[in-house]
PDB file of C-alpha atoms in Angstrom:
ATOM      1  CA  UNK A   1     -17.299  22.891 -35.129  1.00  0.00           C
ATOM      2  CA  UNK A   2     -14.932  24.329 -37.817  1.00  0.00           C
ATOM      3  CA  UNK A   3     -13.035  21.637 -38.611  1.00  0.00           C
ATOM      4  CA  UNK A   4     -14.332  18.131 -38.272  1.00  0.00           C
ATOM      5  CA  UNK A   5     -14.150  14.397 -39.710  1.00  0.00           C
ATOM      6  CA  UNK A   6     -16.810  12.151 -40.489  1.00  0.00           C
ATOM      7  CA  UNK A   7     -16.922   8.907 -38.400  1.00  0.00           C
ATOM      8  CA  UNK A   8     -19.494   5.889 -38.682  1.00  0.00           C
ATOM      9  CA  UNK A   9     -20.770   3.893 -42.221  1.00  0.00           C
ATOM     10  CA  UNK A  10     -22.041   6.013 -44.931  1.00  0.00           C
ATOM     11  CA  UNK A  11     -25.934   7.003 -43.978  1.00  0.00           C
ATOM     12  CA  UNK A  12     -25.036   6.603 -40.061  1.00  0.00           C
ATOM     13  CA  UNK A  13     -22.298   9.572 -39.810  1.00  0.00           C
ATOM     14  CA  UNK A  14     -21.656  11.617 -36.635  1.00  0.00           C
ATOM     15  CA  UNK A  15     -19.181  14.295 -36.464  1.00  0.00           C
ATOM     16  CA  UNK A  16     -16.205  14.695 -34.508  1.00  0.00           C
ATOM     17  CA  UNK A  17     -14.569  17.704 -34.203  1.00  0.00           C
ATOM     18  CA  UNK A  18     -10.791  17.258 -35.570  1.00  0.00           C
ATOM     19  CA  UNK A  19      -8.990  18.091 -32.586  1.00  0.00           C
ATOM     20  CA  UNK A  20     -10.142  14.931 -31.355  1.00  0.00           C
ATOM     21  CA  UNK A  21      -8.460  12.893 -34.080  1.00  0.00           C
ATOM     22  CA  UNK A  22      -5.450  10.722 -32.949  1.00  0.00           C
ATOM     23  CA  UNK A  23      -4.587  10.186 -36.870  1.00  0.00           C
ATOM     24  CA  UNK A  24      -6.068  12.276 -39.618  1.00  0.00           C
ATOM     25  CA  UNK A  25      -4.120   9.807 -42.494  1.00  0.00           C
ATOM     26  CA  UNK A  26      -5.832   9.102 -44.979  1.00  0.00           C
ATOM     27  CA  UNK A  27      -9.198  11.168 -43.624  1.00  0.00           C
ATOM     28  CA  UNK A  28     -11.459  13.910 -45.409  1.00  0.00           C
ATOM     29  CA  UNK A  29     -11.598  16.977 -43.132  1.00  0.00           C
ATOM     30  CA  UNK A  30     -14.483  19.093 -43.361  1.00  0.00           C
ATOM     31  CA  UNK A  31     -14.223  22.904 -43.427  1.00  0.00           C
ATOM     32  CA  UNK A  32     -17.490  24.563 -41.313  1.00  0.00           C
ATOM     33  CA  UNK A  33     -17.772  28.643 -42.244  1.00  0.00           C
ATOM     34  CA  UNK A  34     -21.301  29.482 -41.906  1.00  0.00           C
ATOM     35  CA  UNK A  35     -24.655  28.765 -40.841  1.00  0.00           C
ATOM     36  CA  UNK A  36     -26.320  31.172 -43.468  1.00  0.00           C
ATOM     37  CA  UNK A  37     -28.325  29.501 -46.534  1.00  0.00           C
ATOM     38  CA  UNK A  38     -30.772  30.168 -48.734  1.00  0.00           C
ATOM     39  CA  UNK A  39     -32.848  26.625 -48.429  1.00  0.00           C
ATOM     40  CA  UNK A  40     -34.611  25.245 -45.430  1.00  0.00           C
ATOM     41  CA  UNK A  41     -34.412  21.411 -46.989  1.00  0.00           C
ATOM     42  CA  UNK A  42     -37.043  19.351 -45.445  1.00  0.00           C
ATOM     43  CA  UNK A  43     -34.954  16.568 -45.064  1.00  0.00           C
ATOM     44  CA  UNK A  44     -31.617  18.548 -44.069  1.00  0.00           C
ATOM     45  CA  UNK A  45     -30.327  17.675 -40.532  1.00  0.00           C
ATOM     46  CA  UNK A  46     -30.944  21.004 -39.158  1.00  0.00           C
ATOM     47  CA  UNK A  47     -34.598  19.941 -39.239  1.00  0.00           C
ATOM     48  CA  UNK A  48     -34.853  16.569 -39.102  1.00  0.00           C
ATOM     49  CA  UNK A  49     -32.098  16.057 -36.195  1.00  0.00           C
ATOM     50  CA  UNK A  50     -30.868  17.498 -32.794  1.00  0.00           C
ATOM     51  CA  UNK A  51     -27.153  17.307 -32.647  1.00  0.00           C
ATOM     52  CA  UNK A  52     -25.373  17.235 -29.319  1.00  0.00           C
ATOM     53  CA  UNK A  53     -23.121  20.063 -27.623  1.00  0.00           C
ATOM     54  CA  UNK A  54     -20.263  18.414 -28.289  1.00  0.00           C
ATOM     55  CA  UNK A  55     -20.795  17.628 -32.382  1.00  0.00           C
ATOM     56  CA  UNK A  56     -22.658  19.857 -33.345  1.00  0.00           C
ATOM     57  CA  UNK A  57     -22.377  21.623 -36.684  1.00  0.00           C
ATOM     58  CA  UNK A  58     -24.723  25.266 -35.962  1.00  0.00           C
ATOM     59  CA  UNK A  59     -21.911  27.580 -35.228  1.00  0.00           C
ATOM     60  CA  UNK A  60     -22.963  29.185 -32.327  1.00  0.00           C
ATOM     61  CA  UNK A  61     -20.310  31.899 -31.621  1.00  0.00           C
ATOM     62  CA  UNK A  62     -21.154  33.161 -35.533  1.00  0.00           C
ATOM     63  CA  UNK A  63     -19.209  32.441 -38.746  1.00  0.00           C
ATOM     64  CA  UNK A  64     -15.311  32.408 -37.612  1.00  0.00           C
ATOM     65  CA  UNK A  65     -13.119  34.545 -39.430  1.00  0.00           C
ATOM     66  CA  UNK A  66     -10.388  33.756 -42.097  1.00  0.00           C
ATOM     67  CA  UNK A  67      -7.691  34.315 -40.399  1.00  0.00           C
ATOM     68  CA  UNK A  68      -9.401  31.428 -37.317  1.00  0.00           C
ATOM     69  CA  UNK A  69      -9.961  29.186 -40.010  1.00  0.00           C
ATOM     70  CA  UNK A  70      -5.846  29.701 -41.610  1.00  0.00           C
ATOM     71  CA  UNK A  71      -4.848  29.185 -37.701  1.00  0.00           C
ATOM     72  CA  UNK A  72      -7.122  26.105 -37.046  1.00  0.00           C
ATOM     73  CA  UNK A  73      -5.868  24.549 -40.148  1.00  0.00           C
ATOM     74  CA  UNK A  74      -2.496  25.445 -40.362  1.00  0.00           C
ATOM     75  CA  UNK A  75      -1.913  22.877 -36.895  1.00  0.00           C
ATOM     76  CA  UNK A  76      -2.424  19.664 -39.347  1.00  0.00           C
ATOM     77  CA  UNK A  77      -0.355  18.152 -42.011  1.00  0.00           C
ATOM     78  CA  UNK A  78      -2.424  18.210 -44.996  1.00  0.00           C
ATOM     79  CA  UNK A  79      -0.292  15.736 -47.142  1.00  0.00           C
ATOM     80  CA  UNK A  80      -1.368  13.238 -44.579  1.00  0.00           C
ATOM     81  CA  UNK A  81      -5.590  13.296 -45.486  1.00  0.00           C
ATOM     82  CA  UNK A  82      -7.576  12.396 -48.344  1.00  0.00           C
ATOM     83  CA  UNK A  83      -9.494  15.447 -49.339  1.00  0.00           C
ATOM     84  CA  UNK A  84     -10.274  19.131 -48.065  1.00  0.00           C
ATOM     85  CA  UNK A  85     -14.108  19.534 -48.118  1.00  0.00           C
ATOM     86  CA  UNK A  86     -15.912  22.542 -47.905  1.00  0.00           C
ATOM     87  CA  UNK A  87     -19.393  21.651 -46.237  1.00  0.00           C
ATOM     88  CA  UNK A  88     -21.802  22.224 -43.079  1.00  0.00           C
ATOM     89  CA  UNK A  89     -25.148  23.312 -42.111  1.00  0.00           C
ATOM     90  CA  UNK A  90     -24.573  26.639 -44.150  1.00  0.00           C
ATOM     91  CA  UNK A  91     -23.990  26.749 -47.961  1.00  0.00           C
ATOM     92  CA  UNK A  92     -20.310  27.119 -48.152  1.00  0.00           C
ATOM     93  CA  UNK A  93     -20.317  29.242 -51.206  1.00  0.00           C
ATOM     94  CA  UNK A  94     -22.388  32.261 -49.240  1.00  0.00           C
ATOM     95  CA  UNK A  95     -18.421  32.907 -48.287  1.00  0.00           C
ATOM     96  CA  UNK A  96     -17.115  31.931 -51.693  1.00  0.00           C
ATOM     97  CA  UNK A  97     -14.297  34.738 -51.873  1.00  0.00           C
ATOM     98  CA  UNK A  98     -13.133  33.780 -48.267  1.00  0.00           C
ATOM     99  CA  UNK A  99     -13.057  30.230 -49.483  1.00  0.00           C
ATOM    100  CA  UNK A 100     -11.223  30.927 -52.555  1.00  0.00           C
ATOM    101  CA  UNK A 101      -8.503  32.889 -50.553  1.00  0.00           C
ATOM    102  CA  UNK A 102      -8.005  29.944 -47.721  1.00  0.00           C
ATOM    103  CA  UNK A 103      -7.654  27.567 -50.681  1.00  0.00           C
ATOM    104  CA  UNK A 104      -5.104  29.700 -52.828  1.00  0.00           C
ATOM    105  CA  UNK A 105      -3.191  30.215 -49.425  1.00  0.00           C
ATOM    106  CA  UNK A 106      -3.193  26.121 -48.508  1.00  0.00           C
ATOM    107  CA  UNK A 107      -1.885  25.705 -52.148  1.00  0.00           C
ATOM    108  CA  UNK A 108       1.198  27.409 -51.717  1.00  0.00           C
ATOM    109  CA  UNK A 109       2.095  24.433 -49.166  1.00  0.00           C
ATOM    110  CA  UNK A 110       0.079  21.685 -50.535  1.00  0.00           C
ATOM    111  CA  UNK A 111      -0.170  22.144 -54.257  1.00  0.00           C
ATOM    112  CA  UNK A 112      -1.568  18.652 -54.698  1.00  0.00           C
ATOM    113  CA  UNK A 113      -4.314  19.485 -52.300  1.00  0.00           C
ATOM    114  CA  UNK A 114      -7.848  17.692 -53.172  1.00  0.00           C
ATOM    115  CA  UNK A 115     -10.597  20.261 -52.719  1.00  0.00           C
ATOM    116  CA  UNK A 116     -14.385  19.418 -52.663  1.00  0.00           C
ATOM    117  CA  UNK A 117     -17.581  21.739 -51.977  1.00  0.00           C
ATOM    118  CA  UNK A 118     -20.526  20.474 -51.296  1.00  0.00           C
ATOM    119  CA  UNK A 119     -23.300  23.027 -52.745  1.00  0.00           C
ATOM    120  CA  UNK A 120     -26.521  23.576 -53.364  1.00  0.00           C
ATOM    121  CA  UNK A 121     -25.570  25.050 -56.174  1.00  0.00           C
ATOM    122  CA  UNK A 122     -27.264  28.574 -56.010  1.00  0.00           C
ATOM    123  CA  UNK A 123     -24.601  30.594 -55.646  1.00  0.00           C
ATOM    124  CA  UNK A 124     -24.989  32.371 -58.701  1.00  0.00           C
ATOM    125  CA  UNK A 125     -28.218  33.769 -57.477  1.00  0.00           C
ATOM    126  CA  UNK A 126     -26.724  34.580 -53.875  1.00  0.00           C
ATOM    127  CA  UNK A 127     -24.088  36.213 -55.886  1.00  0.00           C
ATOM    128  CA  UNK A 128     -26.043  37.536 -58.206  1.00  0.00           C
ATOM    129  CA  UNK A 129     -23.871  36.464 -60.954  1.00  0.00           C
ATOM    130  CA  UNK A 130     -21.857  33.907 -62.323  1.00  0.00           C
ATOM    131  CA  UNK A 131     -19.231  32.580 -60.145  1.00  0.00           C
ATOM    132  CA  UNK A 132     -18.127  29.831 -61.985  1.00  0.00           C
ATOM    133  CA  UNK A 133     -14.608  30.854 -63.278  1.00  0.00           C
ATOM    134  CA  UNK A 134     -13.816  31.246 -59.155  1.00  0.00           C
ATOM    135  CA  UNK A 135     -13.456  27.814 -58.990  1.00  0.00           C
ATOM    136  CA  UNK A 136     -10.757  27.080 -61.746  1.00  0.00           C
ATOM    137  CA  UNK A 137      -7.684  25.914 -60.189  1.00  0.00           C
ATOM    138  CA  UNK A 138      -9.304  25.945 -56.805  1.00  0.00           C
ATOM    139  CA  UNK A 139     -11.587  22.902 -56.667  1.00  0.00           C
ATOM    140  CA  UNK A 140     -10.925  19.369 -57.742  1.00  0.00           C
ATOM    141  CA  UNK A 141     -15.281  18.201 -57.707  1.00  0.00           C
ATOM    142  CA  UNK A 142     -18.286  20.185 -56.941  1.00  0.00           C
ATOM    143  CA  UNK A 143     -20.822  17.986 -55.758  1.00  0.00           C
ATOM    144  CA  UNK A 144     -24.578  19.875 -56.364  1.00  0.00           C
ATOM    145  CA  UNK A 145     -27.228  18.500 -54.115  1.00  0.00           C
ATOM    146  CA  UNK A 146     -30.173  18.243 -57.144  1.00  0.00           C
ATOM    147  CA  UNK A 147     -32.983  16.975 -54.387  1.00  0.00           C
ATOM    148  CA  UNK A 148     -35.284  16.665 -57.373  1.00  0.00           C
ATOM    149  CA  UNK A 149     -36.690  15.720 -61.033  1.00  0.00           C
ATOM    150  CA  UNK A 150     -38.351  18.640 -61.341  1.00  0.00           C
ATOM    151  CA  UNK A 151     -39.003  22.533 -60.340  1.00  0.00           C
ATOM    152  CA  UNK A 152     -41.975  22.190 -58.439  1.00  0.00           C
ATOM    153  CA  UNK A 153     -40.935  19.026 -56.451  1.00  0.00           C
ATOM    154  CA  UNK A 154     -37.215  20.640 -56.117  1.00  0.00           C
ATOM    155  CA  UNK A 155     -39.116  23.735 -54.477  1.00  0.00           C
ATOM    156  CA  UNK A 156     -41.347  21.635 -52.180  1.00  0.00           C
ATOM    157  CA  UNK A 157     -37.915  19.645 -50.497  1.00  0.00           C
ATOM    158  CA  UNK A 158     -36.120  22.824 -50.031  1.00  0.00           C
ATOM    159  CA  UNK A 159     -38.215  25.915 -49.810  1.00  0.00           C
ATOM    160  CA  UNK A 160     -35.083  27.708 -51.378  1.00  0.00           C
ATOM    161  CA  UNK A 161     -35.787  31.631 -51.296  1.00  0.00           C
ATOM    162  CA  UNK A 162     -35.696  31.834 -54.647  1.00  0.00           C
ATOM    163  CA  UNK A 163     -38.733  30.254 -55.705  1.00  0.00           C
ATOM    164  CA  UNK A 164     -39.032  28.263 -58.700  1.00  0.00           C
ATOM    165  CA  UNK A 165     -36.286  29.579 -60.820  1.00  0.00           C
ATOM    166  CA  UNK A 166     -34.198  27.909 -58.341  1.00  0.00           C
ATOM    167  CA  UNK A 167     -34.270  24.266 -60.218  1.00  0.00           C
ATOM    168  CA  UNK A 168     -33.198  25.937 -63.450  1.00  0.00           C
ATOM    169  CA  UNK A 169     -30.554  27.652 -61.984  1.00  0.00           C
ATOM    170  CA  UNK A 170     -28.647  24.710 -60.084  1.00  0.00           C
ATOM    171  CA  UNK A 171     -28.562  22.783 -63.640  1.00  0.00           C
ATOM    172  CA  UNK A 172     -27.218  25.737 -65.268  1.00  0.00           C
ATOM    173  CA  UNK A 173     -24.476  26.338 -62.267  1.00  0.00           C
ATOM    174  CA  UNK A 174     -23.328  22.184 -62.952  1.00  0.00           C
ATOM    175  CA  UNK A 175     -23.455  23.084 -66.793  1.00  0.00           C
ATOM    176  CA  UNK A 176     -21.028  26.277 -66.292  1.00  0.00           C
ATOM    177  CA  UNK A 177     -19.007  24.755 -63.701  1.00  0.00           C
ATOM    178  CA  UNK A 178     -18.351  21.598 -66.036  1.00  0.00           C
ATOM    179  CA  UNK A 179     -16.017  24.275 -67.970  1.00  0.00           C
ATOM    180  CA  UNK A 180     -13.599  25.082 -64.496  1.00  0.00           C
ATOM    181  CA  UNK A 181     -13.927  21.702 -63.078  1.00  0.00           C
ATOM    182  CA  UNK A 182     -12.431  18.340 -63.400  1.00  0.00           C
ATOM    183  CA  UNK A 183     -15.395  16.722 -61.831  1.00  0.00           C
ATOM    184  CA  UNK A 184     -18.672  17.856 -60.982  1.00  0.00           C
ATOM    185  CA  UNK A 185     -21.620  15.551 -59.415  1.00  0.00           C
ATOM    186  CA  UNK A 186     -25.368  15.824 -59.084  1.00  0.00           C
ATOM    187  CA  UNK A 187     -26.610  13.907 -55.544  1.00  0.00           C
ATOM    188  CA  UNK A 188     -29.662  12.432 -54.776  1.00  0.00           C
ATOM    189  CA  UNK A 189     -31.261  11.000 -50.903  1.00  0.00           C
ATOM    190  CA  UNK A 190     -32.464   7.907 -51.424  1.00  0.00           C
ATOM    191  CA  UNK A 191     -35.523   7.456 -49.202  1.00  0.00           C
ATOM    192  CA  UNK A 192     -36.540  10.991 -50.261  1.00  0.00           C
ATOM    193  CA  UNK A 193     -37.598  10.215 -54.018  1.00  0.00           C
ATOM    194  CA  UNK A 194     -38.529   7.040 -55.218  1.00  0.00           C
ATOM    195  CA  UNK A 195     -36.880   4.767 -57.986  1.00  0.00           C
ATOM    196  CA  UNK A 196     -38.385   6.131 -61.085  1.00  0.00           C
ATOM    197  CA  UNK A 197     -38.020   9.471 -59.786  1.00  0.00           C
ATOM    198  CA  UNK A 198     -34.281   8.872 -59.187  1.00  0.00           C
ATOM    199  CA  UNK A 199     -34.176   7.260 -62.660  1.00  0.00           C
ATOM    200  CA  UNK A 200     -35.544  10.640 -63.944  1.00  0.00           C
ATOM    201  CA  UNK A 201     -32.531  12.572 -61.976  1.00  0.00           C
ATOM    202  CA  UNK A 202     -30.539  10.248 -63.794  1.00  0.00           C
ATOM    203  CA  UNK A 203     -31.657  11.259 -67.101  1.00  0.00           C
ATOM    204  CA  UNK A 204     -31.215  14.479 -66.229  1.00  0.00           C
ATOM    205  CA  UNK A 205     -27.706  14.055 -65.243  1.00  0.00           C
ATOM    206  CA  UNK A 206     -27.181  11.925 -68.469  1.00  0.00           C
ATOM    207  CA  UNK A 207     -28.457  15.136 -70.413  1.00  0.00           C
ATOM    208  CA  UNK A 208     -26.246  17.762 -68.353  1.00  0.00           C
ATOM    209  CA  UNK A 209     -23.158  15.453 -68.441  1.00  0.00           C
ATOM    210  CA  UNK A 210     -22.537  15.244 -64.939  1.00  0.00           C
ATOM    211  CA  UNK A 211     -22.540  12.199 -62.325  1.00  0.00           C
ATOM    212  CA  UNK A 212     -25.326  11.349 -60.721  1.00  0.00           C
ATOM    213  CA  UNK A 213     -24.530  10.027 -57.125  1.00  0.00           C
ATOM    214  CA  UNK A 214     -27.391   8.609 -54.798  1.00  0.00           C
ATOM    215  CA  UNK A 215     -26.643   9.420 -50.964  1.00  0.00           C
ATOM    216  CA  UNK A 216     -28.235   7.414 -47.995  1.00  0.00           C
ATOM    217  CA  UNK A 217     -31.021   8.807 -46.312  1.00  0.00           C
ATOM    218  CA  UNK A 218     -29.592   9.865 -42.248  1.00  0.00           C
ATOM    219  CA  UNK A 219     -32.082   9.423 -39.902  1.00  0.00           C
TER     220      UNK A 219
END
């Protein structure tokens, strides 16, 4: 799926694809552009979780292009929904300059448009530089999966490719971001870490200032 909606209580979500939506008022819709990323989580769905056919997020038929993702999107109504999010079983920002040109084009017809991504916040090393300043005027929160209270134990959960540094490098990306971005937002799986180890995120969070936000394990 390319475009889908969340359905079901926080923790217990399934995914719909959007063309099945009667009403998409008041909704998120989710923006699906690749399957490519640099982490193999431990606890991400795309290990821990078949999917069926039907709702699946693995794109099969390969990333779709720009100009799919303008035509699939340009059939809704975007005053009607809640928020444009960027998210998947890829990290969105592998295709950051694609994203940045479908959300410059939506503008011109939605300037009050709420924009989200949901990163792993790497991108600066997929990139191999700092990205930041794309996201001024594009996104409205940046939501950073932090996984961890530390390198080692950050490494461990999501055998990112680019070893340790990795842990550093996702506080640095909220830090920079902070400067582009209204919001920006550290998460957490509860389940995953235990209490004092969440408490330590928090401190960490407290330190960066940025929002820590604790998600529900999905099993």
């Amino acid at each position: 799926m390319i475009l889908y909606y969340v359905t079901g209580k926080e923790g217990e979500e399934g995914y719909q694809d959007l063309a099945k939506c009667d009403d998409i008022r008041g909704k998120n819709v989710y923006v699906n552009m690749t399957n490519k990323c640099p982490c193999s989580c431990t606890f991400c769905l795309r290990q821990t979780k078949k999917m069926f056919e039907s709702n699946t997020l693995w794109l099969k038929e390969g990333e779709p292009s720009l100009q799919q993702v303008k035509d699939l999107i340009s059939k809704y109504d975007l005053n009607l929904i809640n928020e444009l999010v960027f998210c998947g079983f890829g990290e969105p920002l592998e295709r950051l300059y694609d994203i940045c040109e479908l959300i410059d084009y939506l503008r011109k017809a939605y300037p009050n448009l709420k924009t989200r991504v949901n990163t792993n916040g790497l991108a600066n090393l997929i990139h191999n530089k700092d990205i930041t300043p794309e996201l001024k005027n594009r996104f409205d929160t940046v939501s950073i999966s932090l996984n961890a209270p530390n390198a080692e134990e950050y490494l461990a959960l999501t055998r990112s490719k680019f070893g340790l540094k990795s842990y550093e490098a996702i506080k640095d990306f909220a830090v920079k971001a902070k400067k582009y971005v209204n919001k920006v937002v550290f998460t957490v799986v509860e389940k995953v870490m235990s209490e004092d180890k969440i408490k330590l995120c928090q401190k960490i969070c407290d330190d960066l200032g940025v929002t820590l936000r604790v998600r529900p394990f999905e099993s």
